[in-house]
Amino acid sequence: MSLPLDLRDGYQRFRQQRFELESERYRKMAKSQNPDTMIIGCADSRVDPGAIFSAGPGEIFTVRNVAAIVPPYEADGGLHGTSAEVEFAVNALGVKNIVVLGHGQCGGVAASLALAKNQPVGVLIEPWVNILAPARDELLSRMSGATPEDLQRAMEFQAVKLSLSNLRTFPFVEEAISQNKLTLHGAWFSIGEAELRWWNSETDTFETLLPDLDGAG
Ligand SMILES: [Zn+2]
């Protein structure tokens, strides 16, 4: 099987442009990586953490899955891909920050809401997005009269907060936080307007970052 044409063209541009400019950097970091930040984002093709944060190679340790979910800590011998990545980021790389990055129009979050109405979402997706069930059910009872759009948005925020609290069930995460070596962050990206919101733990709100960018010249 040959490379799909768009990938072939993209690789060629990468070699001619970015790699050409940063070849020294690539060569230097070939032996090891030392990123300060881990981002847990959604697999959604529109929400690329490297693009959003203008990150170069080696700068962000990225994990992407359906709906940017972190499951609770379970050392049960199961196949915990995301949890293994958290373990590696904290224990081996010693990242200083973990950012859970949710986003607008998240299909995984929509799937979690669909499950509450007993709509099928996929045999593997169902148990995964059901990790969000406690936050979802609390939200559904609190926002019973809300529009689907408002519910979706609120659930996107709730999902980030649930993943942050699940992160704190990992003993090595809690330990790194208590030693002031690690900080957890929640964020949300709107896609269409590239709005980035950052969770303020004191006010429990997602605040828009850089609101003065528009018209700032
Ligand atoms: Zn998503």
PDB file of C-alpha atoms and ligand atoms in Angstrom:
ATOM      1  CA  MET A   1       0.000   0.000   0.000  1.00  0.00           C
ATOM      2  CA  SER A   2       1.375   3.378  -0.909  1.00  0.00           C
ATOM      3  CA  LEU A   3       1.031   6.566   1.061  1.00  0.00           C
ATOM      4  CA  PRO A   4      -2.223   8.490   0.468  1.00  0.00           C
ATOM      5  CA  LEU A   5      -1.330  11.469  -1.720  1.00  0.00           C
ATOM      6  CA  ASP A   6      -2.180  14.161   0.818  1.00  0.00           C
ATOM      7  CA  LEU A   7       0.116  12.502   3.372  1.00  0.00           C
ATOM      8  CA  ARG A   8       2.904  12.162   0.808  1.00  0.00           C
ATOM      9  CA  ASP A   9       2.611  15.846  -0.120  1.00  0.00           C
ATOM     10  CA  GLY A  10       2.442  16.848   3.523  1.00  0.00           C
ATOM     11  CA  TYR A  11       5.557  14.854   4.394  1.00  0.00           C
ATOM     12  CA  GLN A  12       7.388  16.377   1.476  1.00  0.00           C
ATOM     13  CA  ARG A  13       6.483  19.900   2.651  1.00  0.00           C
ATOM     14  CA  PHE A  14       7.544  18.989   6.201  1.00  0.00           C
ATOM     15  CA  ARG A  15      10.962  17.828   4.982  1.00  0.00           C
ATOM     16  CA  GLN A  16      11.444  20.881   2.762  1.00  0.00           C
ATOM     17  CA  GLN A  17      10.137  23.507   5.169  1.00  0.00           C
ATOM     18  CA  ARG A  18       9.889  22.748   8.881  1.00  0.00           C
ATOM     19  CA  PHE A  19      12.567  20.070   9.086  1.00  0.00           C
ATOM     20  CA  GLU A  20      14.852  22.148   6.929  1.00  0.00           C
ATOM     21  CA  LEU A  21      14.503  25.081   9.353  1.00  0.00           C
ATOM     22  CA  GLU A  22      14.660  23.015  12.554  1.00  0.00           C
ATOM     23  CA  SER A  23      16.894  20.118  11.583  1.00  0.00           C
ATOM     24  CA  GLU A  24      19.437  20.965  14.285  1.00  0.00           C
ATOM     25  CA  ARG A  25      16.729  20.937  16.910  1.00  0.00           C
ATOM     26  CA  TYR A  26      15.413  17.577  15.697  1.00  0.00           C
ATOM     27  CA  ARG A  27      18.906  16.114  15.768  1.00  0.00           C
ATOM     28  CA  LYS A  28      19.557  17.400  19.290  1.00  0.00           C
ATOM     29  CA  MET A  29      16.349  16.045  20.746  1.00  0.00           C
ATOM     30  CA  ALA A  30      16.570  12.683  18.987  1.00  0.00           C
ATOM     31  CA  LYS A  31      18.193  11.207  22.087  1.00  0.00           C
ATOM     32  CA  SER A  32      15.631  12.332  24.663  1.00  0.00           C
ATOM     33  CA  GLN A  33      12.559  14.455  25.311  1.00  0.00           C
ATOM     34  CA  ASN A  34      12.008  16.893  28.143  1.00  0.00           C
ATOM     35  CA  PRO A  35       8.604  18.554  27.744  1.00  0.00           C
ATOM     36  CA  ASP A  36       7.240  20.674  30.612  1.00  0.00           C
ATOM     37  CA  THR A  37       3.619  20.142  29.714  1.00  0.00           C
ATOM     38  CA  MET A  38       1.331  17.238  29.039  1.00  0.00           C
ATOM     39  CA  ILE A  39      -1.900  17.947  27.189  1.00  0.00           C
ATOM     40  CA  ILE A  40      -4.773  15.500  27.250  1.00  0.00           C
ATOM     41  CA  GLY A  41      -6.969  16.493  24.332  1.00  0.00           C
ATOM     42  CA  CYS A  42      -9.715  15.090  22.147  1.00  0.00           C
ATOM     43  CA  ALA A  43      -8.873  13.027  19.066  1.00  0.00           C
ATOM     44  CA  ASP A  44     -11.044  15.467  17.074  1.00  0.00           C
ATOM     45  CA  SER A  45      -9.083  16.464  13.953  1.00  0.00           C
ATOM     46  CA  ARG A  46      -9.963  20.147  14.477  1.00  0.00           C
ATOM     47  CA  VAL A  47      -8.384  20.470  17.908  1.00  0.00           C
ATOM     48  CA  ASP A  48      -4.639  20.045  17.470  1.00  0.00           C
ATOM     49  CA  PRO A  49      -2.842  21.131  20.681  1.00  0.00           C
ATOM     50  CA  GLY A  50       0.432  21.692  18.856  1.00  0.00           C
ATOM     51  CA  ALA A  51      -1.253  24.140  16.472  1.00  0.00           C
ATOM     52  CA  ILE A  52      -3.299  25.915  19.177  1.00  0.00           C
ATOM     53  CA  PHE A  53      -0.238  26.545  21.363  1.00  0.00           C
ATOM     54  CA  SER A  54       2.236  27.077  18.503  1.00  0.00           C
ATOM     55  CA  ALA A  55       4.335  24.290  19.953  1.00  0.00           C
ATOM     56  CA  GLY A  56       7.422  22.941  18.299  1.00  0.00           C
ATOM     57  CA  PRO A  57       8.591  19.340  18.410  1.00  0.00           C
ATOM     58  CA  GLY A  58       9.490  18.160  21.900  1.00  0.00           C
ATOM     59  CA  GLU A  59       7.499  20.882  23.675  1.00  0.00           C
ATOM     60  CA  ILE A  60       4.207  19.186  24.513  1.00  0.00           C
ATOM     61  CA  PHE A  61       3.632  15.576  25.523  1.00  0.00           C
ATOM     62  CA  THR A  62       0.253  14.997  23.933  1.00  0.00           C
ATOM     63  CA  VAL A  63      -2.389  12.363  24.490  1.00  0.00           C
ATOM     64  CA  ARG A  64      -5.559  12.444  22.451  1.00  0.00           C
ATOM     65  CA  ASN A  65      -8.572  10.226  22.922  1.00  0.00           C
ATOM     66  CA  VAL A  66     -12.352  10.372  22.485  1.00  0.00           C
ATOM     67  CA  ALA A  67     -13.586  13.470  24.389  1.00  0.00           C
ATOM     68  CA  ALA A  68     -10.253  14.163  26.182  1.00  0.00           C
ATOM     69  CA  ILE A  69     -11.207  11.880  29.070  1.00  0.00           C
ATOM     70  CA  VAL A  70      -9.013  10.728  31.941  1.00  0.00           C
ATOM     71  CA  PRO A  71     -10.497   7.638  33.610  1.00  0.00           C
ATOM     72  CA  PRO A  72     -10.189   7.117  37.364  1.00  0.00           C
ATOM     73  CA  TYR A  73      -6.999   5.370  38.506  1.00  0.00           C
ATOM     74  CA  GLU A  74      -7.401   1.593  38.251  1.00  0.00           C
ATOM     75  CA  ALA A  75      -4.369  -0.654  38.755  1.00  0.00           C
ATOM     76  CA  ASP A  76      -6.403  -3.694  37.744  1.00  0.00           C
ATOM     77  CA  GLY A  77      -4.359  -5.086  34.874  1.00  0.00           C
ATOM     78  CA  GLY A  78      -6.700  -3.536  32.311  1.00  0.00           C
ATOM     79  CA  LEU A  79      -5.539  -1.871  29.102  1.00  0.00           C
ATOM     80  CA  HIS A  80      -5.365   1.713  30.283  1.00  0.00           C
ATOM     81  CA  GLY A  81      -3.719   3.663  27.459  1.00  0.00           C
ATOM     82  CA  THR A  82      -4.420   7.163  28.705  1.00  0.00           C
ATOM     83  CA  SER A  83      -3.556   6.252  32.300  1.00  0.00           C
ATOM     84  CA  ALA A  84      -0.255   4.702  31.184  1.00  0.00           C
ATOM     85  CA  GLU A  85       0.580   7.951  29.410  1.00  0.00           C
ATOM     86  CA  VAL A  86      -0.187   9.931  32.562  1.00  0.00           C
ATOM     87  CA  GLU A  87       2.116   7.623  34.509  1.00  0.00           C
ATOM     88  CA  PHE A  88       4.907   8.080  31.981  1.00  0.00           C
ATOM     89  CA  ALA A  89       4.475  11.860  31.812  1.00  0.00           C
ATOM     90  CA  VAL A  90       4.531  12.303  35.595  1.00  0.00           C
ATOM     91  CA  ASN A  91       6.961   9.599  36.728  1.00  0.00           C
ATOM     92  CA  ALA A  92       9.393   9.395  33.814  1.00  0.00           C
ATOM     93  CA  LEU A  93       9.246  12.853  32.203  1.00  0.00           C
ATOM     94  CA  GLY A  94       8.406  14.833  35.334  1.00  0.00           C
ATOM     95  CA  VAL A  95       6.084  17.228  33.511  1.00  0.00           C
ATOM     96  CA  LYS A  96       5.248  20.380  35.460  1.00  0.00           C
ATOM     97  CA  ASN A  97       1.759  20.849  34.006  1.00  0.00           C
ATOM     98  CA  ILE A  98      -1.062  18.649  32.851  1.00  0.00           C
ATOM     99  CA  VAL A  99      -3.733  20.391  30.777  1.00  0.00           C
ATOM    100  CA  VAL A 100      -7.061  18.711  30.048  1.00  0.00           C
ATOM    101  CA  LEU A 101      -8.258  20.405  26.853  1.00  0.00           C
ATOM    102  CA  GLY A 102     -11.946  20.058  26.023  1.00  0.00           C
ATOM    103  CA  HIS A 103     -13.577  21.703  23.019  1.00  0.00           C
ATOM    104  CA  GLY A 104     -16.779  22.927  21.377  1.00  0.00           C
ATOM    105  CA  GLN A 105     -18.959  20.570  19.311  1.00  0.00           C
ATOM    106  CA  CYS A 106     -17.285  17.565  20.927  1.00  0.00           C
ATOM    107  CA  GLY A 107     -18.752  14.382  19.465  1.00  0.00           C
ATOM    108  CA  GLY A 108     -17.574  12.301  22.416  1.00  0.00           C
ATOM    109  CA  VAL A 109     -19.368  14.581  24.851  1.00  0.00           C
ATOM    110  CA  ALA A 110     -22.448  14.447  22.597  1.00  0.00           C
ATOM    111  CA  ALA A 111     -22.208  10.645  22.731  1.00  0.00           C
ATOM    112  CA  SER A 112     -22.256  10.740  26.512  1.00  0.00           C
ATOM    113  CA  LEU A 113     -25.438  12.852  26.389  1.00  0.00           C
ATOM    114  CA  ALA A 114     -26.949  10.513  23.767  1.00  0.00           C
ATOM    115  CA  LEU A 115     -26.332   7.546  26.056  1.00  0.00           C
ATOM    116  CA  ALA A 116     -28.495   9.192  28.696  1.00  0.00           C
ATOM    117  CA  LYS A 117     -31.331   8.901  26.149  1.00  0.00           C
ATOM    118  CA  ASN A 118     -30.412   5.264  25.446  1.00  0.00           C
ATOM    119  CA  GLN A 119     -29.184   6.043  21.934  1.00  0.00           C
ATOM    120  CA  PRO A 120     -26.463   3.647  20.713  1.00  0.00           C
ATOM    121  CA  VAL A 121     -23.045   5.280  20.244  1.00  0.00           C
ATOM    122  CA  GLY A 122     -20.747   2.336  19.504  1.00  0.00           C
ATOM    123  CA  VAL A 123     -19.743  -0.750  21.409  1.00  0.00           C
ATOM    124  CA  LEU A 124     -16.298   0.575  22.401  1.00  0.00           C
ATOM    125  CA  ILE A 125     -17.272   4.234  22.656  1.00  0.00           C
ATOM    126  CA  GLU A 126     -20.092   3.524  25.096  1.00  0.00           C
ATOM    127  CA  PRO A 127     -18.051   2.336  28.094  1.00  0.00           C
ATOM    128  CA  TRP A 128     -15.403   4.996  27.394  1.00  0.00           C
ATOM    129  CA  VAL A 129     -17.726   8.014  27.357  1.00  0.00           C
ATOM    130  CA  ASN A 130     -19.674   6.478  30.242  1.00  0.00           C
ATOM    131  CA  ILE A 131     -16.711   7.510  32.394  1.00  0.00           C
ATOM    132  CA  LEU A 132     -18.466  10.898  32.199  1.00  0.00           C
ATOM    133  CA  ALA A 133     -21.765   9.503  33.500  1.00  0.00           C
ATOM    134  CA  PRO A 134     -21.514  10.850  37.083  1.00  0.00           C
ATOM    135  CA  ALA A 135     -20.896  14.422  35.846  1.00  0.00           C
ATOM    136  CA  ARG A 136     -23.478  14.070  33.093  1.00  0.00           C
ATOM    137  CA  ASP A 137     -26.239  12.781  35.357  1.00  0.00           C
ATOM    138  CA  GLU A 138     -25.601  15.539  37.887  1.00  0.00           C
ATOM    139  CA  LEU A 139     -25.778  18.107  35.091  1.00  0.00           C
ATOM    140  CA  LEU A 140     -28.953  16.649  33.576  1.00  0.00           C
ATOM    141  CA  SER A 141     -30.766  16.887  36.891  1.00  0.00           C
ATOM    142  CA  ARG A 142     -29.492  20.440  37.481  1.00  0.00           C
ATOM    143  CA  MET A 143     -30.239  21.745  33.942  1.00  0.00           C
ATOM    144  CA  SER A 144     -33.454  19.901  33.162  1.00  0.00           C
ATOM    145  CA  GLY A 145     -34.965  22.801  31.173  1.00  0.00           C
ATOM    146  CA  ALA A 146     -31.841  23.753  29.221  1.00  0.00           C
ATOM    147  CA  THR A 147     -31.540  23.808  25.414  1.00  0.00           C
ATOM    148  CA  PRO A 148     -29.481  21.012  23.818  1.00  0.00           C
ATOM    149  CA  GLU A 149     -26.807  23.594  22.903  1.00  0.00           C
ATOM    150  CA  ASP A 150     -26.507  24.886  26.468  1.00  0.00           C
ATOM    151  CA  LEU A 151     -26.444  21.340  27.796  1.00  0.00           C
ATOM    152  CA  GLN A 152     -23.711  20.321  25.343  1.00  0.00           C
ATOM    153  CA  ARG A 153     -21.547  23.327  26.278  1.00  0.00           C
ATOM    154  CA  ALA A 154     -22.033  22.806  30.008  1.00  0.00           C
ATOM    155  CA  MET A 155     -21.216  19.120  29.595  1.00  0.00           C
ATOM    156  CA  GLU A 156     -18.008  19.974  27.706  1.00  0.00           C
ATOM    157  CA  PHE A 157     -16.901  21.985  30.747  1.00  0.00           C
ATOM    158  CA  GLN A 158     -18.074  19.309  33.207  1.00  0.00           C
ATOM    159  CA  ALA A 159     -16.118  16.643  31.306  1.00  0.00           C
ATOM    160  CA  VAL A 160     -12.887  18.608  31.752  1.00  0.00           C
ATOM    161  CA  LYS A 161     -13.543  19.051  35.456  1.00  0.00           C
ATOM    162  CA  LEU A 162     -14.323  15.347  35.916  1.00  0.00           C
ATOM    163  CA  SER A 163     -11.087  14.379  34.185  1.00  0.00           C
ATOM    164  CA  LEU A 164      -9.189  16.759  36.466  1.00  0.00           C
ATOM    165  CA  SER A 165     -10.702  15.157  39.539  1.00  0.00           C
ATOM    166  CA  ASN A 166     -10.007  11.686  38.098  1.00  0.00           C
ATOM    167  CA  LEU A 167      -6.366  12.717  37.642  1.00  0.00           C
ATOM    168  CA  ARG A 168      -6.179  13.328  41.379  1.00  0.00           C
ATOM    169  CA  THR A 169      -7.076   9.667  42.014  1.00  0.00           C
ATOM    170  CA  PHE A 170      -3.659   8.693  40.576  1.00  0.00           C
ATOM    171  CA  PRO A 171      -1.402   8.369  43.655  1.00  0.00           C
ATOM    172  CA  PHE A 172       1.698   9.652  41.844  1.00  0.00           C
ATOM    173  CA  VAL A 173      -0.242  12.669  40.493  1.00  0.00           C
ATOM    174  CA  GLU A 174      -1.462  13.565  43.969  1.00  0.00           C
ATOM    175  CA  GLU A 175       2.056  13.123  45.333  1.00  0.00           C
ATOM    176  CA  ALA A 176       3.612  15.371  42.668  1.00  0.00           C
ATOM    177  CA  ILE A 177       0.959  18.031  43.331  1.00  0.00           C
ATOM    178  CA  SER A 178       1.589  17.904  47.091  1.00  0.00           C
ATOM    179  CA  GLN A 179       5.315  18.396  46.448  1.00  0.00           C
ATOM    180  CA  ASN A 180       4.553  21.442  44.253  1.00  0.00           C
ATOM    181  CA  LYS A 181       6.093  19.695  41.259  1.00  0.00           C
ATOM    182  CA  LEU A 182       2.898  19.442  39.231  1.00  0.00           C
ATOM    183  CA  THR A 183      -0.080  21.704  38.454  1.00  0.00           C
ATOM    184  CA  LEU A 184      -3.342  20.597  36.841  1.00  0.00           C
ATOM    185  CA  HIS A 185      -5.175  22.865  34.394  1.00  0.00           C
ATOM    186  CA  GLY A 186      -8.514  22.734  32.585  1.00  0.00           C
ATOM    187  CA  ALA A 187      -9.098  24.399  29.224  1.00  0.00           C
ATOM    188  CA  TRP A 188     -11.644  24.552  26.429  1.00  0.00           C
ATOM    189  CA  PHE A 189     -11.255  25.560  22.772  1.00  0.00           C
ATOM    190  CA  SER A 190     -14.151  26.774  20.626  1.00  0.00           C
ATOM    191  CA  ILE A 191     -12.808  25.767  17.140  1.00  0.00           C
ATOM    192  CA  GLY A 192     -14.736  28.282  14.995  1.00  0.00           C
ATOM    193  CA  GLU A 193     -13.505  31.434  16.745  1.00  0.00           C
ATOM    194  CA  ALA A 194     -10.335  29.879  18.211  1.00  0.00           C
ATOM    195  CA  GLU A 195     -11.527  31.067  21.621  1.00  0.00           C
ATOM    196  CA  LEU A 196      -9.519  29.548  24.448  1.00  0.00           C
ATOM    197  CA  ARG A 197     -10.993  29.356  27.928  1.00  0.00           C
ATOM    198  CA  TRP A 198      -8.982  28.480  31.021  1.00  0.00           C
ATOM    199  CA  TRP A 199     -10.502  27.016  34.163  1.00  0.00           C
ATOM    200  CA  ASN A 200     -10.238  29.232  37.222  1.00  0.00           C
ATOM    201  CA  SER A 201     -10.345  26.858  40.187  1.00  0.00           C
ATOM    202  CA  GLU A 202     -11.167  29.653  42.634  1.00  0.00           C
ATOM    203  CA  THR A 203     -14.255  30.887  40.813  1.00  0.00           C
ATOM    204  CA  ASP A 204     -14.991  27.507  39.201  1.00  0.00           C
ATOM    205  CA  THR A 205     -15.487  29.158  35.807  1.00  0.00           C
ATOM    206  CA  PHE A 206     -13.906  28.790  32.383  1.00  0.00           C
ATOM    207  CA  GLU A 207     -12.523  32.262  31.636  1.00  0.00           C
ATOM    208  CA  THR A 208     -11.747  33.518  28.155  1.00  0.00           C
ATOM    209  CA  LEU A 209      -8.036  34.038  27.639  1.00  0.00           C
ATOM    210  CA  LEU A 210      -6.703  37.036  25.760  1.00  0.00           C
ATOM    211  CA  PRO A 211     -10.106  38.731  25.364  1.00  0.00           C
ATOM    212  CA  ASP A 212      -8.262  41.883  24.212  1.00  0.00           C
ATOM    213  CA  LEU A 213      -6.823  40.140  21.148  1.00  0.00           C
ATOM    214  CA  ASP A 214      -9.770  41.251  18.997  1.00  0.00           C
ATOM    215  CA  GLY A 215      -9.065  44.690  17.603  1.00  0.00           C
ATOM    216  CA  ALA A 216      -5.847  45.038  19.587  1.00  0.00           C
ATOM    217  CA  GLY A 217      -4.070  45.736  16.313  1.00  0.00           C
TER     218      GLY A 217
HETATM  219 ZN    ZN B   1     -14.120  15.974  20.992  1.00  0.00          ZN
END
